[in-house]
Amino acid sequence: MTVRTRFAPSPTGFLHIGGARTALFNQLFARRHGGAYLLRIEDTDKARSTQAAVEQILESLAWLGLSPDEPPVFQSTREARHAEVARELLAQGKAYRAYETPEELVAMRERAMAEKRPPRYEGVWRDREPGPEQEGQPFAIRLRAPRPEEGTGETVVEDLVQGTVRVANTELDDMIILRSDGTPTYLHAVVVDDHDMAITHVVRGDDHLTNTFRQCMVYDAMGWHRPRFAHIPLIHGADGAKLSKRHGAVSVLDLREQGMLPDAVCNYLLRLGWGHGDEEIISRERAEKIFDIADVGRAASRMDYTKLAHVNGVYLRQANPEALLPEVLRRLTAAGEGFGTDKIAKLKLLLPALQERAKSLAELADSAAFVVADGAPELDEKAAAVLTPEAKGRLEDLAQFLSGAPWERADLEQWLRDYADVKQVKLKEIAQPLRVALTGSTMSPPIDLTLFALGRDEALARMLTAAGDDLPPPI
RNA sequence: GUCCCCAUCGUCUAGAGGCCUAGGACACCAGCCUUUCACGUUGGCAGCACGGGUUCGAAUCCCGUUGGGGACGCCA
């Protein structure tokens, strides 16, 4: 039997990190077994589902390389089928009509809670035939839960991650599968859809673990084979609490905007809750070979943005500069104007050195800003401190000296060393003021490269500007 | 309240009874490299929640305690 998995988000908001990891595991598991990974949009809650959310989820998945192998299924288009199955269960006597109103049920639940009883449906209509007064009244369809006298007394799930999980059937009540307005409930729709989509392995968050027992009731009632289940633990925020907006960027699209690379995000997510020996940096290709759902841990893990940044830095360093350029330009031109070919050429020269020093595309763009700046860059605090009167004097002198240099990187380095020799100072003492003059910062790629990339005119101009502040005022 | 799940350095994890005086990674601290920063590299700090068993031997198995998390909807 071919493995078929699915990711089933509800479009009530953006795709967050936890969902992304669930999708990743589903895809990896399917690929590992040569199967298919599908997507089902669970949009049966019309009040909360939005088209914008659907599009955002699709975009997020596409960005992460987690688009499904088949066109997505929209659950809302399948309501007739859900109702059909519910009516079949009703016809077989495995389900029954229940006439309580939603308000009555809320009241019953609250009463049970107040009396510290389990808030379960008491089964009033389970064995009661509707009388004349029910004629024409709306009703919900409830599924008969197994009763101890009807079977083993417990429902068992062999979970691929959690192991054997069992629950007494007395914990299960008669759940509603079809609402009084004829729409299906989630627990019912999921089962019907998973069955019809021929899903063999349900990989999802372990917040669904206890729901699984209720879903098994539907499979069993219909005589369908249950799929295998794998409930993966949730991801928590750095403080251990449930992941929420308070924990920073939890939306996948936020991570993109912060300059994370999709493969880095997936690599990080893969290592949350799953490990393979001492391997840390794992390519998509390798992950498809070694990922095993049985190796997923059972404990919840915490989101660690610092480590994500580290992994992203690794991928950024390995990235092809050509591939990064458009994104860097986009970030640099957020203000509006485009750049001439000369500036882009300078950027291309510096990009490989710059990307080695950045942990995100955002940092990369920031660090590249000096390259495309018009004229001298602004100095940060540390940089300003470097430009002592003495340093400024030296800069002017150095500019004079370098104006005669051949503008090649190796030559420039040699000229700088020669200059330092002649002046009897360490290279560092001229490199730092020069760096500040050129970039506005005390940190930059190697100074010879920076000098070369900026070009003779631009470099000398910036040096003179930096030196200029301290020149005697013109008469 | 009831049920379910979980528990190794601050964090992510390796570990499936002796290979563990518990390994790796991030972060942190020192040193080295060096024209700055970063990278790299060397070393350091730091953990089997607790209590009982089982066993010649337990991070690994069992029970309990504590502490987390999740589920109990005509939401998904």
XYZ file of C-alpha atoms (C1' of nucleotides) in Angstrom:
551
model
C 0.000 0.000 0.000
C 1.328 3.393 -0.974
C 1.926 5.767 1.864
C -0.242 8.872 1.765
C -0.005 11.618 4.364
C -1.695 14.948 4.669
C -1.315 18.269 6.431
C -4.698 19.678 7.418
C -4.593 23.285 8.640
C -7.683 25.360 9.281
C -7.494 28.734 7.537
C -8.292 30.841 10.569
C -4.911 32.540 10.682
C -1.361 32.477 9.392
C 0.716 29.330 9.200
C 2.828 29.171 12.319
C 6.010 27.341 13.143
C 4.269 24.365 14.679
C 2.107 23.840 11.623
C 5.118 24.177 9.387
C 6.902 21.436 11.266
C 3.861 19.183 11.067
C 3.773 19.746 7.317
C 7.514 19.044 7.116
C 7.221 15.765 8.984
C 4.308 14.731 6.779
C 6.258 15.472 3.639
C 9.416 13.813 4.884
C 7.582 10.718 5.985
C 5.817 10.394 2.642
C 9.025 10.937 0.687
C 10.921 8.507 2.820
C 8.433 5.820 1.866
C 7.976 6.872 -1.716
C 4.453 8.044 -1.019
C 2.425 11.188 -1.499
C 2.001 14.174 0.764
C -1.327 16.010 0.497
C -2.914 19.165 1.805
C -6.445 19.591 3.030
C -7.774 22.972 4.010
C -10.196 22.522 6.891
C -12.455 25.437 6.163
C -15.747 24.180 7.515
C -15.914 26.923 10.120
C -17.320 29.605 7.887
C -17.275 32.212 10.589
C -13.541 32.021 11.154
C -12.091 30.800 7.876
C -10.884 33.424 5.441
C -9.636 33.393 1.895
C -6.708 35.550 2.957
C -5.625 32.886 5.421
C -5.889 30.199 2.759
C -3.630 32.181 0.477
C -1.174 32.899 3.245
C -0.929 29.244 4.173
C -0.396 28.251 0.561
C 2.261 30.915 0.159
C 4.000 29.914 3.381
C 4.093 26.266 2.371
C 5.352 27.101 -1.089
C 8.123 29.229 0.365
C 9.209 26.396 2.626
C 9.150 23.919 -0.216
C 6.227 22.153 1.381
C 3.644 22.412 -1.351
C 1.567 19.243 -1.601
C 2.035 16.577 -4.236
C -1.596 16.865 -5.323
C -3.984 19.825 -5.530
C -5.304 20.815 -2.102
C -8.663 19.498 -0.972
C -11.071 22.010 0.510
C -13.120 20.395 3.213
C -16.016 22.769 2.686
C -16.624 21.266 -0.751
C -17.237 17.887 0.758
C -20.096 18.604 3.124
C -22.616 16.578 1.129
C -20.430 13.515 1.512
C -20.001 14.107 5.252
C -23.759 14.336 5.632
C -24.221 11.225 3.525
C -21.998 9.202 5.811
C -23.779 10.577 8.854
C -27.146 9.575 7.428
C -25.819 6.128 6.642
C -24.745 5.707 10.232
C -28.191 6.886 11.269
C -29.851 4.367 8.958
C -27.731 1.584 10.391
C -28.711 2.534 13.896
C -25.144 3.388 14.781
C -26.119 6.975 15.252
C -29.287 8.643 16.480
C -31.157 11.905 16.492
C -30.649 14.157 19.502
C -32.963 17.086 20.083
C -31.240 19.202 22.709
C -30.547 22.753 21.659
C -26.987 24.087 21.804
C -28.046 26.314 24.690
C -29.306 23.355 26.673
C -26.049 21.534 26.103
C -24.001 24.479 27.299
C -26.101 24.605 30.429
C -25.671 20.883 31.002
C -21.930 21.176 30.569
C -21.673 24.058 32.964
C -23.727 22.232 35.534
C -21.497 19.169 35.243
C -18.370 21.287 35.646
C -19.843 23.070 38.641
C -20.636 19.744 40.248
C -17.134 18.526 39.359
C -18.478 15.813 37.144
C -16.924 15.006 33.785
C -18.722 17.178 31.229
C -19.950 14.369 29.075
C -23.175 14.027 27.130
C -25.539 11.948 29.181
C -27.125 10.208 26.236
C -30.683 11.301 26.837
C -31.740 10.518 23.293
C -29.579 7.471 22.858
C -32.392 5.051 23.498
C -35.352 7.333 23.187
C -37.622 7.500 20.202
C -38.646 11.007 19.147
C -42.269 11.665 20.071
C -44.859 13.816 18.317
C -43.514 16.965 19.983
C -40.176 16.432 18.219
C -41.967 16.450 14.863
C -40.324 19.058 12.648
C -37.843 20.025 15.354
C -34.179 20.409 14.400
C -31.914 17.618 15.576
C -28.253 16.787 15.620
C -26.962 13.347 14.753
C -24.933 11.689 17.464
C -22.759 8.630 17.092
C -23.236 5.829 19.593
C -20.090 5.430 21.621
C -19.115 1.868 22.483
C -20.384 0.794 25.865
C -18.473 -1.636 28.065
C -21.108 -4.325 27.639
C -20.755 -4.034 23.869
C -17.046 -4.690 23.626
C -13.649 -4.700 25.230
C -14.326 -1.702 27.372
C -11.445 0.279 26.014
C -10.221 1.786 22.814
C -6.570 1.333 21.916
C -4.433 3.311 19.513
C -1.007 2.135 18.453
C 0.620 5.493 17.896
C 3.832 5.624 15.908
C 5.233 8.276 18.242
C 3.365 7.912 21.503
C 3.283 4.147 21.595
C 0.252 2.250 22.824
C -2.342 4.615 24.195
C -5.533 3.285 25.665
C -8.598 4.889 27.091
C -11.632 3.403 28.803
C -14.750 3.604 26.682
C -16.573 5.114 29.614
C -14.556 8.242 28.855
C -16.144 8.460 25.437
C -19.552 9.982 24.949
C -21.905 10.131 21.998
C -20.403 12.873 19.920
C -22.278 14.930 17.409
C -21.283 14.138 13.843
C -23.852 16.268 12.064
C -25.092 19.560 13.443
C -28.731 20.518 13.488
C -28.076 22.786 10.521
C -26.867 19.821 8.522
C -23.175 20.686 8.592
C -20.608 18.130 9.725
C -18.489 18.495 12.821
C -14.729 18.442 12.587
C -14.196 15.063 14.199
C -16.536 13.481 11.683
C -15.382 15.359 8.593
C -11.747 14.564 9.262
C -12.411 10.857 9.315
C -14.536 10.850 6.181
C -11.988 12.936 4.309
C -8.977 10.963 5.462
C -10.729 7.799 4.415
C -11.804 9.134 1.028
C -8.366 10.581 0.380
C -6.910 7.164 1.168
C -4.680 8.608 3.865
C -2.568 5.849 5.364
C -0.710 7.826 8.021
C -2.092 10.690 10.038
C 0.801 12.790 11.325
C -0.375 15.723 13.433
C 0.142 17.629 16.679
C -0.426 15.694 19.882
C -3.156 18.094 20.871
C -5.230 15.751 18.711
C -4.275 12.634 20.609
C -7.382 12.400 22.745
C -9.539 13.319 19.761
C -8.198 10.269 18.026
C -10.277 7.965 20.160
C -13.433 9.727 19.110
C -12.385 9.562 15.499
C -11.773 5.861 15.860
C -15.436 5.528 16.729
C -16.347 6.763 13.266
C -13.873 4.477 11.518
C -15.140 1.525 13.478
C -18.803 2.344 12.976
C -18.294 2.584 9.224
C -16.197 -0.539 9.182
C -13.290 1.388 7.697
C -9.677 0.572 8.331
C -8.100 3.083 10.649
C -4.969 4.794 9.354
C -1.790 4.669 11.400
C -1.465 7.643 13.711
C 1.626 9.599 14.700
C 1.077 12.383 17.212
C 4.054 14.668 17.368
C 4.605 16.912 20.379
C 3.857 20.606 20.212
C 6.359 23.421 20.024
C 6.345 25.853 22.913
C 7.712 29.340 23.281
C 11.038 30.039 24.976
C 9.231 30.247 28.327
C 7.662 26.824 27.927
C 4.156 28.137 27.439
C 2.011 27.481 24.436
C 3.342 29.242 21.368
C 1.663 32.583 20.729
C 2.334 35.951 19.185
C 4.026 37.002 22.402
C 6.875 34.663 21.590
C 8.089 36.722 18.671
C 7.946 35.588 15.109
C 5.725 32.549 15.118
C 4.357 33.127 11.650
C 6.289 31.535 8.835
C 5.971 34.685 6.773
C 7.480 36.686 9.632
C 10.532 34.478 9.503
C 10.811 35.121 5.798
C 10.615 38.842 6.371
C 13.300 38.592 9.037
C 15.557 37.127 6.432
C 15.512 33.439 7.233
C 16.202 30.977 4.441
C 13.523 28.320 3.896
C 15.931 25.396 4.004
C 17.430 26.739 7.215
C 14.004 27.014 8.804
C 13.195 23.448 7.795
C 16.540 22.198 9.067
C 15.946 23.885 12.398
C 12.382 22.610 12.638
C 13.509 19.117 11.734
C 15.855 19.109 14.701
C 13.105 20.176 17.069
C 11.806 16.964 18.528
C 13.846 14.773 16.263
C 17.492 13.839 16.114
C 19.784 11.515 14.242
C 22.968 10.964 16.173
C 25.099 14.071 16.241
C 23.935 15.445 12.913
C 22.896 19.072 13.004
C 23.073 20.421 9.474
C 20.915 18.160 7.385
C 19.957 18.841 3.781
C 16.445 18.231 2.509
C 17.755 15.399 0.416
C 19.456 13.725 3.345
C 16.463 14.307 5.588
C 14.289 12.380 3.141
C 16.674 9.471 3.459
C 17.086 9.308 7.208
C 13.878 10.714 8.653
C 11.908 8.192 10.626
C 8.741 9.097 12.437
C 9.602 6.565 15.137
C 12.613 8.695 16.085
C 10.445 11.672 16.981
C 10.543 12.368 20.712
C 7.467 12.536 22.897
C 8.245 15.665 24.862
C 7.321 19.171 23.775
C 10.221 21.342 22.729
C 10.877 25.042 22.954
C 11.420 27.451 20.142
C 14.954 28.867 20.242
C 15.420 31.801 17.899
C 19.114 32.039 18.670
C 19.737 28.575 17.375
C 17.519 29.207 14.375
C 19.702 32.229 13.604
C 22.802 30.093 13.872
C 21.472 27.481 11.477
C 20.388 30.252 9.150
C 23.903 31.666 9.273
C 25.298 28.322 8.181
C 22.955 28.204 5.198
C 23.635 31.827 4.378
C 27.355 31.185 4.202
C 26.806 28.230 1.922
C 24.412 30.109 -0.335
C 25.242 31.164 -3.846
C 25.790 34.960 -3.802
C 24.064 35.309 -7.150
C 20.945 33.799 -5.647
C 21.060 36.176 -2.687
C 21.550 39.353 -4.690
C 17.922 39.991 -5.709
C 16.742 39.642 -2.135
C 19.463 41.952 -0.839
C 18.585 44.528 -3.465
C 14.928 44.277 -2.590
C 15.715 44.976 1.031
C 18.078 47.813 0.224
C 15.596 49.472 -2.065
C 12.712 49.262 0.317
C 12.986 53.024 0.503
C 12.235 53.317 -3.165
C 15.058 54.119 -5.522
C 16.867 51.587 -7.633
C 20.588 51.371 -8.044
C 22.835 51.900 -11.018
C 24.859 49.089 -12.472
C 28.044 50.421 -10.874
C 26.614 50.072 -7.393
C 25.296 46.627 -8.145
C 28.711 45.638 -9.460
C 30.309 46.790 -6.215
C 27.726 44.842 -4.271
C 28.520 41.703 -6.221
C 32.188 42.035 -5.327
C 31.450 42.386 -1.645
C 28.537 39.992 -1.264
C 30.549 36.796 -0.710
C 32.478 38.459 2.119
C 29.345 40.057 3.533
C 27.271 36.890 3.615
C 29.954 35.167 5.640
C 29.286 37.674 8.361
C 25.504 37.702 8.440
C 22.987 35.478 10.138
C 19.996 36.669 8.167
C 19.147 38.433 4.942
C 18.107 41.406 7.024
C 21.576 41.615 8.572
C 23.128 41.051 5.198
C 21.230 43.940 3.666
C 22.110 46.180 6.608
C 25.764 45.349 6.303
C 25.661 46.066 2.573
C 24.050 49.468 2.949
C 27.384 51.306 2.985
C 28.222 49.947 -0.439
C 25.311 51.599 -2.182
C 25.186 54.709 0.007
C 25.652 58.032 -1.694
C 28.824 59.600 -0.434
C 30.214 59.001 3.001
C 28.222 56.734 5.283
C 27.008 57.874 8.672
C 29.242 56.919 11.558
C 28.035 54.859 14.440
C 29.272 55.669 17.925
C 32.232 53.312 17.993
C 33.258 54.400 14.537
C 33.239 58.073 15.461
C 35.598 57.340 18.342
C 38.122 55.888 15.921
C 38.377 59.090 13.950
C 40.717 60.987 16.222
C 42.382 64.125 14.872
C 45.493 62.059 14.376
C 43.597 59.389 12.440
C 42.014 62.032 10.260
C 45.350 63.493 9.419
C 46.585 60.067 8.525
C 43.574 59.425 6.335
C 44.242 62.488 4.287
C 47.840 61.484 3.876
C 46.856 57.930 3.028
C 44.396 59.100 0.423
C 47.173 61.031 -1.187
C 49.407 57.959 -1.087
C 46.815 55.532 -2.438
C 45.802 57.784 -5.284
C 48.815 56.460 -7.103
C 48.110 52.811 -6.419
C 46.988 50.315 -9.024
C 43.407 49.515 -8.006
C 43.621 45.762 -7.585
C 42.962 43.997 -4.345
C 46.402 42.382 -3.954
C 48.176 45.594 -4.840
C 46.086 47.591 -2.428
C 46.904 45.229 0.391
C 50.602 45.533 -0.393
C 50.406 49.315 -0.569
C 48.679 49.436 2.800
C 51.365 47.245 4.323
C 54.085 49.322 2.786
C 52.496 52.470 4.068
C 52.263 51.025 7.589
C 55.923 50.029 7.373
C 57.022 53.446 6.318
C 54.983 55.107 9.041
C 56.254 52.603 11.629
C 52.759 51.635 12.766
C 50.791 48.416 12.893
C 48.558 47.764 9.943
C 45.616 47.783 12.320
C 46.229 51.417 13.142
C 45.631 52.501 9.626
C 43.096 49.832 8.755
C 40.551 50.845 11.362
C 40.312 54.554 10.509
C 40.213 53.549 6.872
C 37.436 51.058 7.538
C 35.442 53.696 9.352
C 35.946 56.213 6.552
C 34.842 53.703 3.962
C 31.982 51.990 5.737
C 30.965 54.117 8.705
C 31.509 51.117 10.925
C 34.298 49.372 12.827
C 33.236 46.090 11.288
C 33.413 45.214 7.622
C 34.840 42.717 5.169
C 38.643 42.765 4.808
C 39.794 46.303 4.221
C 41.708 45.596 1.016
C 38.627 44.001 -0.511
C 36.413 46.841 0.662
C 38.795 49.390 -0.764
C 38.966 47.575 -4.065
C 35.239 46.977 -4.377
C 34.309 50.575 -3.695
C 36.522 51.756 -6.535
C 39.223 54.392 -6.561
C 37.059 57.480 -6.867
C 34.490 56.510 -4.274
C 37.079 55.213 -1.823
C 39.321 58.269 -1.999
C 36.324 60.584 -1.772
C 35.089 58.887 1.372
C 38.546 59.029 2.904
C 38.813 62.739 2.263
C 35.346 63.383 3.579
C 36.147 61.548 6.786
C 39.416 63.422 7.106
C 37.830 66.726 6.143
C 36.054 67.437 9.387
C 39.331 68.193 11.034
C 40.956 70.144 8.251
C 41.636 73.777 8.946
C 38.688 75.821 7.750
C 39.193 77.436 4.340
C 40.278 81.041 4.469
C -12.638 18.156 38.208
C -11.900 13.718 34.744
C -8.885 11.484 31.083
C -4.379 11.350 28.116
C 0.800 12.497 27.237
C 5.650 13.969 28.836
C 10.406 14.553 32.048
C 19.061 13.986 30.100
C 23.271 20.576 30.498
C 19.715 27.412 30.210
C 17.819 25.464 25.047
C 17.682 21.434 21.014
C 19.224 16.591 21.421
C 22.519 11.447 21.479
C 21.677 7.513 24.722
C 17.023 1.405 23.400
C 20.876 -2.496 31.278
C 27.264 -2.714 31.435
C 30.817 0.935 25.572
C 28.507 6.828 30.311
C 33.898 9.418 35.330
C 26.632 10.842 30.144
C 28.348 12.504 23.815
C 27.105 16.551 20.146
C 24.921 21.448 18.873
C 23.244 26.601 20.223
C 24.199 30.211 23.905
C 27.975 31.727 27.469
C 33.391 32.259 29.262
C 38.707 31.975 28.153
C 42.902 31.109 24.481
C 44.577 30.789 19.364
C 44.071 32.799 14.293
C 43.755 37.951 12.563
C 43.788 44.472 9.065
C 38.068 44.994 12.283
C 33.949 41.783 12.615
C 32.581 37.120 11.440
C 34.301 32.254 10.239
C 37.553 28.535 11.991
C 40.032 26.220 16.023
C 41.447 24.704 21.314
C 39.714 24.452 26.161
C 35.974 25.569 30.002
C 31.074 26.099 32.509
C 26.682 23.165 32.763
C 22.367 17.851 32.938
C 20.094 12.079 33.852
C 13.462 16.152 38.576
C 12.736 13.312 43.361
C 11.751 8.687 46.127
C 11.238 3.610 46.120
C 11.923 -1.030 43.737
C 13.905 -5.024 39.835
C 19.104 -6.432 38.709
C 25.696 -8.551 39.889
C 24.908 -3.705 37.403
C 19.999 1.521 35.665
C 19.981 7.843 32.399
C 18.043 3.339 30.312
C 12.880 -1.457 33.131
C 8.574 -1.059 37.044
C 5.751 1.876 40.825
C 4.895 6.386 43.241
C 5.700 11.779 44.039
C 6.527 16.403 42.003
C 6.591 19.416 37.883
C 5.058 20.534 32.735
C 1.718 19.993 28.585
C -2.785 18.527 26.095
C -7.968 17.097 25.671
C -12.806 17.123 27.539
C -17.679 22.265 21.999
C -23.796 21.706 17.355
C -14.442 25.209 17.102
C -10.910 23.200 14.081
